[in-house]
Amino acid sequence: MSSTAFSGEDGRPNFADLEGDNEWTQLARKHWLGSTKLKRVKNDVVKIGIWDVLEKENFQYRSLLILESLQLLESYLWPGYDDSSTNHHVLLIAILVTVKNRENLQVWEIFNEDGQRFSDFFRRVLSMSLDSSLATPIKTHVLSFLICAFQSLDNGLIRKECAPLVSISLWQHLASETARDGKFERHPQLKKAWRAATKRYDAADEPTQAKLRFDRAWLYTLLLDFLSRLQNLGTENLVYCERFLEFLTDLESQLPTRRYVNTLIKDLNLLALIRLSPMFNGADNGLFRDLFVLLRHFVNFPIDDHTGAQHTQIQSSEEHSANLARLQRVSLKRFKEKLTILALSNYAVIDKREELEALLEPLEDSELASLAGILGFRTKYPPATKVEVNRELLLEIVLAAHERRKTFREVMRDLSVLPTEAALYEPTLLRNEQYNGSRSLAIPKLNLQYLSTGDFLWRSFFLFRCESFYEIRKDIEETIKRLQPQHGQLPNSVRFSGFSRMAIPIPKPAIVEVAHPKVGQHKPAFVRAEIGLDVSRLADAVRREWETLRPDDVVYLASAEPTENARDLTNGHAAYATSHDHGFRFLRAAEVEQMLDEDGHVLRETSGADVNGFVRRPRLRRLLVKLDAATYKIDAARKIEGKADVYESVNVVIRRKGRENNFKKILETIRTLASSDVPVPDWLQEVFLGYGDPTSATYTKLSNHLDKVDFRDTFLDQKHLEESLPGKIIEPAALDEPNISPPYVLEGLAEASSAAPRPSKKRRRDDDDVPQQQPLQKSIRVSTYQPPNNGPYPTDAPKTNQVRFTPAQVEAIMSGTQPGLTVIVGPPGTGKTDVATQIINNIYHDFPSQRTLLIAHSNQALNQLFQKITNLDIDERHLLRLGHGEEDLETDVSYSKHGRVESFLDNRFQYLAEVDRLATDLEAPGAHGNSCETAVYFNSAYVAPAWSKFWDKANAMDTSTFDLVESFPFHRYFSNAPQPLFIPEASKDQVLEIARGCQRHIKRIFTELEDIRPFEILRSSRDKANYLLIKEARIIAMTSTHAAIRRQEIAELGFHYDNIIMEEAAQITEIENFIPLALQNPKDGRLPLQRVVLCGDHLQNSPIVQNLAFRQFANLEQSLFLRLVRLGVPTITLDYQGRARPSIAELYKWRYPTVKNLPTVLTEAQYLHANAGFRHEYQFIDVPDYKGKGEYQPTSHYFVNEGEAEYAVAIYQYMRLLGYPASKISILTTYAGQRALIREILMKNCVEQGRNRLFGLPRIVTTVDKYQGEQNDCNLDIILSLVRTTRIGYLRDIRRLTVALSRARLGLYILGRRDVFESSPEVRNAFSLLFQRPTDALLLTTGEMFPAGRMLEDDEVKAVEMKGIEHLGQYVFEITRAKIESFKQGKEKPPVVEEVEKVDTMDEEVDEGEGQIVGDVAEDEEERGDIDGIE
């Protein structure tokens, strides 16, 4: 397969290709499309009609995509496959599987129904991979299929076929029995496995033995073929060998496939053979060399291949020393005369390649061969491999085995986390730039399983660094392009004819301090520089953005220069671009220390008016920065050598948006975790890595599970309790109380939930024909108690849950309350946030000494969860919200660190005033309410004795109720209670209970004063905030990004927590899932984490990754949530939705077949009534070209559709004219460009020219990707623009489509091109219901105002058709004119300007020419930036 075997993304098929009259569509219509009857596959169609055409055009990816979209695989090739099918038939199936895999489509489901037929097909593919008669490009396709298969081992069908190929039987091909016996000595259990494999072979019949022989020889034969190919430098052979290195790397990077393969690869001395091969040393084979480095990393990864235990640094060092010691012993015993020096040298000498090579130089070739053989290395190869065992090879084998290699931790340590122009334009990174799948990439993949936590962190570090540098390079290039550097009038000078708000031209920075290196280091301790910023010409908004640069923010110093030329990039073959091609010569990153004004003072908040209301315009700001010390040292050495001084040529400083510029802190956090001994909790280790029993981390398998739990207000009544535990017998603990009221304490939970042990494989085979015994119903004992009286005031009454949880929700709550791992799958509208809050509530009250960490991907998702928590019976002093999203919380109090501290101090005055009231009541002299300390003394000296005296009186047998009331010591204090404290007819027991409530009320005052006391003592705000975090707060919320940025700082404070709950966990990348698990330092080498609760939905959006290579090839968009689901970890799926009308929920029910409707959506009036002014509650409107255009791209990946944008705004205006609240309407779209266009039209048509009072702006205008997780309870209607008119675009990923269809509650109006979406098989289920209704016109009803009185089921209403945007626009214009006239005549009052609950703050549109922000609100600086709609 040549480098042009696949076309790029620009060559993707469009609607015309799938519906036109090209050769592929004609062939499809004739042979498989449009027919429900299974047609027999014709070999001439496969060979002549498809294969020959594809082969002639070198298997262009565009043609393969067309055939895949035309359902060639599902409708023709696979249904028609049998054992008589031709090889071309088999190969086409394999090729189309790889196409589906690349497109992130369902791959293996179509094979599941016939496992035997798939097994036959797979065996034929394996045989073809060894067929020497097949052309190399075809074998590359076969190898790509096998890579896809070995990456899908979570599928049982695939695992059954692949596992025998990498079993212990491979060791039949080791160089000698001695090598095999050596493995058995170190791992005795392997000998047992070897004997079992041998016994199985001996007992098999001839056909089975032939199959087993093939299985154990398959990979070995492939390896030998690969060795022979290393001598051939042809392009097609190079591409195959690159794919083969990728395949081997995949095998090495997962323990189940690595376990026996790694031994075989080492036995073959594969790395040494590759390193000496002509292919490795070819001048243009940089990608092959990079793939070799990646393979070498995994082959030598410090892990026990059989136990999976990662070697510590000490263990690795000891193993390395043992190898050197063996070499010295052999040298001294067998080659004493020539290798005495080697035998007597210290390890630090002989583990260096150059030194060891020199010491081995005296040996003759035969002696070197003898040494290699004694050391156990293979020295003979089959002739077919064309391997020549010469001195060079033998020397390389010995050297590679004994040289000291950098550990993965050292590699991470040496990689800079701050970019330079060289790092940004490394060929390794540039190969990822225009990835199209035609070649492998030398980057690690995020697999289903990892070798160790260190391995996971290494892969994450590498990928996150590549992704960050990619984003930085794009931003720098765009900024320099906007600046338009040109030659100045002076020689070597540069002037800028353009403008960017993200950059300021500067004179060269002044290096003000270079600190001496620290002990043991060679680089300066720090390098400080000062940069002068001329801000006199900047707009105020832009200047304020620069002034808000914070310490540790990263800025970029560039030496911009005129662009002479530019070169395009391809997948690793064209001449690579450099920084010169994009307008800059050097780039250095620096960390902000301080921003100073022109007088050298630290810049504070901007001052107000100075004199007579005049504000002097600032002219200069001085920026103090720290340069990267290691890079500065290199630059200084360059200058000494006579090369250009980097800092002399710097002429512009560039910044990036805050939320996109947190890469350095995150990379440092990953690196710190990788170099430390922070593990995941012991009970979660195997499940996280993907090994062992996937159920082992659930509470039923843990020894510390709880048998008895107080579920407080989880259950509303006894009927709710019984309904929530189907299949369980509810037994009252007290047999004389059959009817009990909440709160409920359940006992026998572990016993009721425990599963029977899984029998062995042999026992399962033996029991296949034995009828399975029905499981016995488990019983749960239930008891209750009287909730304590907390005092006589309304504020003392606890807040209680009002949600009637479903059985699935109760199961999730019960699991989340128990220790262990809980994975909750929450389809749209099923209340996973309510479940999470109830879990938090139960943990808070049942385990008062434990602390819980809340994590979410976005501020909005975190705030929605946090706001629900504030409505629970949780003391607000125990709540803390970290990060910059706290200000968006819709609460009356601040939950930030400083807000909580202020709240404590405010409460201090309130409680001390209560102490003074108590002192007055007790007639205690002194200033007891002066401080927390005096209050605590007052409590012990006066209050406690008063209570003691009262309880002595109460416990006396002869005390009457009247005497008890009279002796109560706090009558005056509680005189302001809203009702009399003691009613005359109260019994003695009632009086005592009221007194206990009063005592609890008073006790709470002094308890809180005890908690406030440290804030009274501590002086600095920082100390108070840190004390709050590590001591006082019990529920701490932050985004995953904030956790990654602040991990080191938080852990060093001694922060600890026992539980973690992640909301929208399926939208968080794996590394962002992992870091919150390690946000604390271990105690005694173990993390004290007890509970991990993941809430999410893997069938909706995944994490957004901009770069196609990282998204598709490296699988960087994989979340921990999705991986755990794939691994078979038990999940709890919520199965009742209460958000949308049942009819709207049907639009995505095909994705969630088990989800049913709650009674509320079937009975409440808002769901039963129609949408005012609309014939249907949902409708797809087919939007034709507008002004002769459909979709178009003003810039790359920036899709807009003016017709749909105008239509969406017109529908919004129509709804507003009918009285729909603006805060109940949202406009969504699938592309960021369309969002910007809709907002522009909204501003023009609904805000400008005095129209704000009539229309205003909708609640939110954003993209589908940004809107998942948004609380939809306040949404009535969604207007959705799909944009695309030539092809379906990224909505082919049905996860995004699921989000798009599931946002609305009462109304959904979709604007799109019917032909495009109707032609795509992937989305056919989603659009089938939509297309059952008319799509050629929007159907409206007249004479209705919001809210409608018409019932949804009323079919008699007459509809008015709106034929196109022009018709609807005219209709809206006429209603608007009539409305305005009615206002003028006084018939109607103009509507009150509505406060929109939320505006789109996700992104901001920047007008670079004006230097001001056009968007609504500045972004949250804590979050990383995303791009929507990248295809």
mmCIF file of N, CA and C in Angstrom, residues 679 1054-1058 1080-1088:
data_model
loop_
_atom_site.group_PDB
_atom_site.id
_atom_site.type_symbol
_atom_site.label_atom_id
_atom_site.label_comp_id
_atom_site.label_asym_id
_atom_site.label_seq_id
_atom_site.Cartn_x
_atom_site.Cartn_y
_atom_site.Cartn_z
ATOM 1 N N PRO A 679 -0.210 5.309 44.537
ATOM 2 C CA PRO A 679 -0.958 4.327 43.745
ATOM 3 C C PRO A 679 -2.442 4.668 43.754
ATOM 4 N N GLY A 1054 -1.695 18.583 53.148
ATOM 5 C CA GLY A 1054 -2.180 17.499 53.993
ATOM 6 C C GLY A 1054 -3.647 17.209 53.797
ATOM 7 N N PHE A 1055 -4.184 17.670 52.685
ATOM 8 C CA PHE A 1055 -5.600 17.438 52.373
ATOM 9 C C PHE A 1055 -5.855 15.931 52.253
ATOM 10 N N HIS A 1056 -6.952 15.473 52.818
ATOM 11 C CA HIS A 1056 -7.319 14.068 52.696
ATOM 12 C C HIS A 1056 -8.824 13.955 52.520
ATOM 13 N N TYR A 1057 -9.248 12.874 51.947
ATOM 14 C CA TYR A 1057 -10.667 12.633 51.716
ATOM 15 C C TYR A 1057 -10.885 11.130 51.629
ATOM 16 N N ASP A 1058 -12.137 10.731 51.864
ATOM 17 C CA ASP A 1058 -12.469 9.310 51.933
ATOM 18 C C ASP A 1058 -13.313 8.850 50.758
ATOM 19 N N GLN A 1080 -4.437 13.234 47.189
ATOM 20 C CA GLN A 1080 -3.904 13.228 48.546
ATOM 21 C C GLN A 1080 -2.691 12.316 48.588
ATOM 22 N N ASN A 1081 -1.831 12.562 49.525
ATOM 23 C CA ASN A 1081 -0.654 11.726 49.688
ATOM 24 C C ASN A 1081 -1.018 10.462 50.468
ATOM 25 N N PRO A 1082 -0.337 9.358 50.193
ATOM 26 C CA PRO A 1082 -0.673 8.099 50.874
ATOM 27 C C PRO A 1082 -0.393 8.177 52.364
ATOM 28 N N LYS A 1083 -1.110 7.364 53.091
ATOM 29 C CA LYS A 1083 -0.851 7.154 54.512
ATOM 30 C C LYS A 1083 -0.357 5.727 54.678
ATOM 31 N N ASP A 1084 0.855 5.589 55.164
ATOM 32 C CA ASP A 1084 1.475 4.266 55.323
ATOM 33 C C ASP A 1084 1.506 3.516 53.996
ATOM 34 N N GLY A 1085 1.765 4.270 52.914
ATOM 35 C CA GLY A 1085 1.882 3.652 51.598
ATOM 36 C C GLY A 1085 0.574 3.294 50.936
ATOM 37 N N ARG A 1086 -0.551 3.709 51.513
ATOM 38 C CA ARG A 1086 -1.863 3.378 50.949
ATOM 39 C C ARG A 1086 -2.721 4.618 50.932
ATOM 40 N N LEU A 1087 -3.581 4.694 49.925
ATOM 41 C CA LEU A 1087 -4.536 5.792 49.859
ATOM 42 C C LEU A 1087 -5.768 5.431 50.684
ATOM 43 N N PRO A 1088 -6.256 6.349 51.514
ATOM 44 C CA PRO A 1088 -7.394 6.025 52.382
ATOM 45 C C PRO A 1088 -8.745 6.125 51.688
#
